[in-house]
């Protein structure tokens, strides 16, 4: 352990930040859980949850499937890019995969609306290349949504996985190479197993960011079925129905709960929390 | 040297084109739309170009107002976020804290759980105390949400500064406060700048909190962009998009050194 000062001063230093977090994060969070059990008149009820399962069971399943599909594709692409960049230094790919990192999700949504529309820029290119008249657009369908999710989530998962691949002791890889292992074997037998925790973190953060994204499904998603974030927004904006919206929120918390606990424990315990 | 192979070269060219289409392709449409007066299918580029929509942005009006509002919100958010994160980061980096694990978990929670429920409940709380439809409501929400990554970046920076430097100064008789301002703070400035840029960019592009808390009276640039895109006003939406993307791409190159995945996970909204 490094030397740390033991003094109440330390607590005083973090107190302002802690108060802001408590007041503006923890309080609304607790209120969300609390008010999901109350109806408009202020009586305790499970009615909101019953309504959620009546109206939104399909959307909940759809959200989980959509998110899982995104996570699967993102991890697959992320591992391919990371493996390639682990062995070869290709600047072009290195810059290209990171391009979406800083583009706000909302703008990605707008870009995808133009790119993936039936008469969008992608189809404009494809119809010319293949000499066909019309192609269906994929914006406003689950494929378009999946494409957009993958587009924004991949760079960030790749950043984590590539970081783990590069941090591994090169001796393992060299030893395997000397014994004649192919690159594919090295990836599957050495790089991936030894980077397990980092891949898990990439998976969790991709899952949480996808299932909690409002803007991407708002811009490119189909009208039906909806991601649960869209349902929450509609409940608040069109029905002024906070009970049901909050029940949906609580359900989204329950869906990520196991993953979130793993992530928090991993970040705090194994890596000593906040780290450089 | 490997043998030159026409197949390998072709494969590489195909892959490069595929990557370009997939990564740059979505952005090309925005740029074209921002200059389009008329653009009907199946023309690959707009039939008529115009600078009108770019001009509109810099003339008086809704678009300019929303951009000014966004920049104001982002700047004040950076100030608040730094004011809170600077002491807290020093506390985490240098002091032994009671219940450190629980505190860390608390500060990490906004990263590990969906934020939308928090934002809509914050909007409802703010509506009772007059902070809804108010710039300061958005600033408070942005400060809370961006605190997580400014705190992380700055803590990491403080931890990277060797303790020996501070101890040497203390041995020479400087008090802790003086040590902080003359030794630690100047060395931490690159980290502070990186943290500020993160917070600024995040706040500029943030939609969800700005949408729920800003309604019904004020619209930040992303909210106006959303309204424009949904109303098929593609030109205005595209112009705002480009204005929001360009600084992000520039800063991405500038702060490459600070590109740590955990910080970025909060970006994008």
Coordinates of C-alpha atoms in Angstrom, one line a residue, chain A residues 1-11 13-18 20-29 31-33 35 84 88 90 92-107 110-115 118-125 127-128 133-135 147 151 155-156 159-160 201 204-205 208-209 211-215 218-220 228-230 232-233 236-237 242 245-246 248-250 252-254 256-257 260-261 263-265 267-269 271-276, chain B residues 2 12 15-16 19-30 32-33 39 41-44 84-85 87-101 103-118 120-126 128 140-141 143-144 147-148 151-152 155-156 159 163-164 167 176 198 201 205-208 211-212 222-223 225-226 229-234 237-238 240-241 244-245 248-249 252-253 255-256 259-269:
Chain A
X1 CA 0.0 0.0 0.0
X2 CA 1.1 3.5 -0.7
X3 CA 1.2 5.9 2.2
X4 CA -2.1 7.6 2.7
X5 CA -2.9 10.3 5.2
X6 CA -5.4 9.4 7.8
X7 CA -7.3 12.5 8.6
X8 CA -11.0 13.7 8.6
X9 CA -9.8 16.3 6.2
X10 CA -10.0 13.7 3.4
X11 CA -13.7 13.2 4.0
X13 CA -12.6 17.2 0.7
X14 CA -15.0 14.7 -0.9
X15 CA -18.0 16.0 1.0
X16 CA -19.2 18.6 -1.6
X17 CA -19.0 16.1 -4.5
X18 CA -20.7 13.5 -2.3
X20 CA -24.2 16.7 -5.1
X21 CA -24.2 13.0 -6.0
X22 CA -26.5 12.2 -3.1
X23 CA -28.9 15.0 -3.8
X24 CA -29.0 14.8 -7.6
X25 CA -28.4 11.1 -8.2
X26 CA -29.2 8.9 -5.2
X27 CA -32.3 10.9 -4.2
X28 CA -34.0 10.7 -7.7
X29 CA -32.9 7.1 -7.9
X31 CA -37.6 8.3 -5.6
X32 CA -37.9 6.3 -8.8
X33 CA -38.0 3.0 -6.9
X35 CA -42.9 6.0 -6.7
X84 CA -5.4 -7.8 -35.6
X88 CA 0.0 -5.7 -36.7
X90 CA -2.2 -0.7 -39.0
X92 CA -5.6 3.3 -40.7
X93 CA -7.7 0.7 -38.8
X94 CA -6.5 2.1 -35.5
X95 CA -8.0 5.6 -36.3
X96 CA -11.0 4.3 -38.2
X97 CA -12.3 2.1 -35.4
X98 CA -12.1 4.9 -32.9
X99 CA -13.9 7.5 -35.0
X100 CA -17.4 7.1 -33.4
X101 CA -16.0 7.5 -29.8
X102 CA -16.8 11.1 -29.3
X103 CA -19.7 11.6 -31.6
X104 CA -22.9 12.2 -29.4
X105 CA -25.4 9.3 -29.8
X106 CA -28.1 11.7 -30.9
X107 CA -26.0 12.8 -33.9
X110 CA -29.4 11.5 -37.2
X111 CA -26.6 10.3 -39.4
X112 CA -28.0 6.8 -39.5
X113 CA -31.4 8.1 -40.4
X114 CA -29.8 9.6 -43.5
X115 CA -27.5 6.7 -44.2
X118 CA -34.8 3.6 -48.1
X119 CA -33.6 6.5 -50.3
X120 CA -30.6 7.1 -48.1
X121 CA -26.9 7.5 -48.9
X122 CA -26.1 3.7 -48.4
X123 CA -28.8 2.6 -50.8
X124 CA -27.8 5.3 -53.2
X125 CA -24.4 3.7 -53.3
X127 CA -28.2 0.5 -56.1
X128 CA -25.5 2.1 -58.3
X133 CA -33.7 0.1 -59.0
X134 CA -34.7 0.0 -55.4
X135 CA -33.6 -1.5 -52.1
X147 CA -26.4 -1.6 -37.0
X151 CA -21.5 1.3 -34.9
X155 CA -15.0 1.4 -30.6
X156 CA -15.4 1.6 -26.9
X159 CA -10.6 0.1 -26.7
X160 CA -11.0 -2.0 -23.5
X201 CA -16.1 -5.3 -18.3
X204 CA -21.1 -5.1 -19.1
X205 CA -20.6 -1.5 -20.2
X208 CA -25.7 -1.1 -19.9
X209 CA -25.1 1.6 -22.4
X211 CA -30.2 -1.0 -22.9
X212 CA -30.2 2.5 -21.4
X213 CA -29.8 4.4 -24.7
X214 CA -32.7 6.6 -25.5
X215 CA -31.5 8.6 -28.4
X218 CA -35.6 7.3 -30.7
X219 CA -33.9 8.3 -34.0
X220 CA -33.6 5.0 -35.9
X228 CA -38.0 0.2 -22.8
X229 CA -36.3 3.6 -22.7
X230 CA -38.7 4.8 -25.4
X232 CA -40.5 5.3 -20.4
X233 CA -40.3 8.5 -22.4
X236 CA -43.9 10.6 -19.1
X237 CA -44.4 12.8 -22.1
X242 CA -44.8 8.5 -13.6
X245 CA -42.4 5.0 -16.2
X246 CA -40.7 4.4 -12.9
X248 CA -40.1 0.3 -16.2
X249 CA -37.0 2.1 -14.8
X250 CA -36.9 -0.3 -11.8
X252 CA -34.3 -1.9 -16.3
X253 CA -32.3 -1.7 -13.1
X254 CA -33.2 -5.3 -12.2
X256 CA -28.6 -4.9 -15.3
X257 CA -28.3 -5.6 -11.5
X260 CA -23.7 -4.0 -12.4
X261 CA -22.7 -5.6 -9.2
X263 CA -18.7 -4.4 -12.5
X264 CA -18.7 -2.4 -9.3
X265 CA -16.9 -5.1 -7.4
X267 CA -13.6 -1.9 -10.4
X268 CA -13.4 -1.4 -6.7
X269 CA -11.7 -4.6 -5.5
X271 CA -8.1 -2.8 -9.6
X272 CA -8.1 -0.8 -6.5
X273 CA -10.9 1.4 -7.6
X274 CA -10.0 4.7 -9.2
X275 CA -6.7 4.1 -10.9
X276 CA -4.5 5.8 -13.5
Chain B
X2 CA 6.7 -12.0 -48.7
X12 CA -6.7 -5.2 -48.8
X15 CA -11.3 -4.2 -46.8
X16 CA -10.2 -0.5 -46.9
X19 CA -14.2 0.2 -43.7
X20 CA -14.5 3.6 -45.3
X21 CA -18.1 3.0 -46.4
X22 CA -19.1 1.7 -42.9
X23 CA -17.2 4.3 -40.8
X24 CA -17.2 7.5 -43.0
X25 CA -20.3 6.7 -45.0
X26 CA -22.8 7.7 -42.3
X27 CA -21.1 11.1 -41.9
X28 CA -21.1 11.9 -45.6
X29 CA -24.8 12.2 -45.7
X30 CA -24.8 14.8 -42.9
X32 CA -24.1 16.8 -48.1
X33 CA -27.5 17.6 -46.4
X39 CA -32.0 16.6 -52.9
X41 CA -33.9 10.4 -55.0
X42 CA -32.2 8.9 -57.0
X43 CA -29.6 11.6 -57.4
X44 CA -26.4 10.6 -55.5
X84 CA -16.4 19.6 -7.0
X85 CA -14.0 17.1 -8.5
X87 CA -10.9 18.6 -3.9
X88 CA -12.7 15.2 -4.1
X89 CA -10.0 13.8 -6.4
X90 CA -7.3 15.0 -4.1
X91 CA -9.1 13.3 -1.2
X92 CA -9.4 10.0 -3.0
X93 CA -5.8 10.1 -4.2
X94 CA -4.1 11.2 -0.9
X95 CA -6.3 10.4 2.1
X96 CA -7.4 7.2 3.7
X97 CA -11.1 7.5 3.7
X98 CA -13.7 5.9 6.0
X99 CA -15.8 3.4 4.0
X100 CA -13.7 3.9 1.0
X101 CA -15.2 1.0 -0.9
X103 CA -17.8 5.7 -1.5
X104 CA -16.2 4.4 -4.6
X105 CA -19.2 2.3 -5.4
X106 CA -21.4 5.3 -5.0
X107 CA -19.3 7.4 -7.3
X108 CA -19.2 4.6 -9.9
X109 CA -22.9 3.8 -9.8
X110 CA -24.0 6.3 -12.5
X111 CA -21.7 4.3 -14.8
X112 CA -23.2 1.0 -14.0
X113 CA -26.9 1.7 -14.1
X114 CA -29.2 3.3 -16.7
X115 CA -29.4 7.0 -16.2
X116 CA -32.8 7.7 -17.8
X117 CA -34.9 7.0 -14.7
X118 CA -32.7 9.4 -12.7
X120 CA -36.8 11.9 -15.6
X121 CA -37.2 11.9 -11.8
X122 CA -34.8 14.8 -11.5
X123 CA -37.0 16.6 -14.0
X124 CA -40.0 16.0 -11.9
X125 CA -38.3 17.1 -8.7
X126 CA -37.0 20.2 -10.5
X128 CA -41.6 21.6 -8.1
X140 CA -27.1 20.9 -12.2
X141 CA -28.0 17.6 -14.0
X143 CA -22.7 18.6 -13.3
X144 CA -24.0 15.5 -11.5
X147 CA -18.8 14.5 -12.1
X148 CA -18.0 10.8 -12.5
X151 CA -13.4 12.8 -10.8
X152 CA -11.8 9.7 -12.4
X155 CA -7.9 11.3 -9.4
X156 CA -5.8 9.3 -11.8
X159 CA -2.1 9.5 -8.2
X163 CA 4.4 11.6 -3.3
X164 CA 8.1 12.3 -2.8
X167 CA 7.1 15.3 0.9
X176 CA -0.1 21.2 2.8
X198 CA -14.4 15.6 -21.5
X201 CA -17.9 17.8 -24.9
X205 CA -23.8 16.7 -26.9
X206 CA -26.1 15.6 -24.0
X207 CA -29.7 15.1 -25.0
X208 CA -31.7 13.2 -22.4
X211 CA -34.7 17.3 -23.2
X212 CA -36.6 16.4 -20.0
X222 CA -29.0 18.7 -29.4
X223 CA -32.6 19.2 -28.5
X225 CA -31.4 19.1 -33.6
X226 CA -33.7 16.3 -32.5
X229 CA -34.5 15.9 -37.6
X230 CA -37.9 14.5 -36.5
X231 CA -39.6 17.3 -38.5
X232 CA -37.6 16.3 -41.6
X233 CA -35.8 19.6 -41.5
X234 CA -32.6 17.7 -42.5
X237 CA -30.4 19.1 -38.2
X238 CA -27.3 18.4 -40.3
X240 CA -26.1 21.5 -36.0
X241 CA -24.7 18.0 -36.1
X244 CA -21.3 19.5 -32.6
X245 CA -19.1 16.8 -34.2
X248 CA -15.2 16.4 -30.7
X249 CA -13.1 15.0 -33.5
X252 CA -10.1 13.4 -29.8
X253 CA -6.8 13.8 -31.6
X255 CA -6.4 14.2 -25.9
X256 CA -5.5 10.8 -27.3
X259 CA -8.2 7.9 -24.0
X260 CA -9.0 5.4 -21.3
X261 CA -12.0 3.3 -21.9
X262 CA -13.5 3.7 -18.5
X263 CA -13.7 7.5 -18.8
X264 CA -15.2 7.4 -22.3
X265 CA -18.0 5.0 -21.3
X266 CA -20.0 7.9 -20.1
X267 CA -19.7 9.8 -23.3
X268 CA -22.3 9.8 -26.0
X269 CA -25.3 9.7 -23.6

